[in-house]
Amino acid sequence: MFVAQGHAGRTVRSCDGGESWIDDTSDDDAIRCFSDGFDCDHHPGAGKGIVYGRDHFFATFGWGMPRGVLRSTDGVTWEPTLEGTTFGGLAYGNGVLVAGARNARVTADQGATWNDAVDTTLEGWNVRRSAWVNAGAAGLFVIVGDGDGGPDVVLSEDGTTWWHPMSFPKGECGNGVQTEGGIVAGNGTLVIVGGDGMACRSTDGGRNFTSHRISDGTSSQAVFDGSHFWVWARGTAYRSADGASWESMTTTPSVDIGPVAYHPTLGRFVAVRGGWQTWYDGQVFWHSDDGVRWTVAGTFTGGHPIRFVSEGWAPPSERCPLP
């Protein structure tokens, strides 16, 4: 199952590999983001990240104005687990959920209880992206945020003890990572892709990074499909097995991918149109089995901006059977 998270508290799910999107809800369907002064980026309903862990989807909403972390077993009904605060994304791994902030919060019981704030030692105060990746000895939590002279990165094996890389090309890595690019890992390599088209990779568990140019800029988020890293710009897919050398392919049609996720069991990508003012009547949901040839979803409703998509599992039901 895929669950997409958007602004104004929006969530919508697909139970058939991205062919149709159902149970589309938000805090208020009538508002229009970035119209008449309504700033959805700085609002309690601002979508800041969604992940799946064990038997729950977790989503964090709120930026500039607080909300917190919610959880759901089906992607439709959500309950708050941590309120009155904001985070720059979520990361789930090894049974631990980290809410990304300069002073991060951590839960090891699916959000039932949270620890006191943990100082990540991030140079700045604003976290721009958070992720757990299968890198290092047993996986790593990675946070990218503001820093001195460029984005800063901190890493942790357990979410409570954080450290900086020994080398990280300041000013070259993690730029524009808030809604584009991302933090991904595979083939023994950790890759941080920036929205400026720069990939920074580590082959030693995050201790040292080197920068590698993909393109002049990317519009999409980044994913790993089990063999390759992927990122997109308008009409072009970029693919790499090692995060250093990237090949480009022309997409069919000329799509402008934004939020994207990959389902390893289905072998399928799903994506939502990226760019500015590409929501409501301009919003499009796609799916693809190869990352190059894309098909418009058969059923969806344009709505508030989508910011992230996650894949996971929910108990089968009549409305949402297993695909």
Tab-separated table of N, CA and C in Angstrom, residues 41-46 61-67 86:
chain	number	residue	atom	x	y	z
A	41	ASP	N	2.958	26.245	3.690
A	41	ASP	CA	4.276	25.796	4.143
A	41	ASP	C	4.492	26.075	5.624
A	42	HIS	N	3.821	27.090	6.150
A	42	HIS	CA	3.977	27.494	7.548
A	42	HIS	C	2.602	27.479	8.206
A	43	HIS	N	2.226	26.288	8.646
A	43	HIS	CA	0.849	26.061	9.065
A	43	HIS	C	0.815	24.770	9.883
A	44	PRO	N	-0.102	24.615	10.813
A	44	PRO	CA	-0.180	23.354	11.561
A	44	PRO	C	-0.407	22.128	10.680
A	45	GLY	N	-0.951	22.345	9.479
A	45	GLY	CA	-1.195	21.224	8.580
A	45	GLY	C	-0.102	20.978	7.568
A	46	ALA	N	1.024	21.689	7.669
A	46	ALA	CA	2.118	21.500	6.715
A	46	ALA	C	2.653	20.073	6.790
A	61	PHE	N	3.140	16.665	10.976
A	61	PHE	CA	2.566	17.869	10.387
A	61	PHE	C	2.951	19.071	11.240
A	62	GLY	N	3.017	20.225	10.578
A	62	GLY	CA	3.276	21.482	11.265
A	62	GLY	C	4.664	22.020	11.006
A	63	TRP	N	4.730	23.305	10.620
A	63	TRP	CA	5.994	24.014	10.436
A	63	TRP	C	5.712	25.500	10.628
A	64	GLY	N	6.479	26.123	11.500
A	64	GLY	CA	6.189	27.503	11.847
A	64	GLY	C	5.090	27.585	12.892
A	65	MET	N	4.071	26.787	12.716
A	65	MET	CA	2.999	26.622	13.696
A	65	MET	C	2.944	25.144	14.076
A	66	PRO	N	2.910	24.821	15.360
A	66	PRO	CA	3.094	23.430	15.782
A	66	PRO	C	1.881	22.534	15.570
A	67	ARG	N	2.185	21.270	15.381
A	67	ARG	CA	1.188	20.208	15.448
A	67	ARG	C	1.828	18.991	16.114
A	86	THR	N	7.053	20.812	16.251
A	86	THR	CA	7.285	20.624	14.821
A	86	THR	C	8.569	19.837	14.610
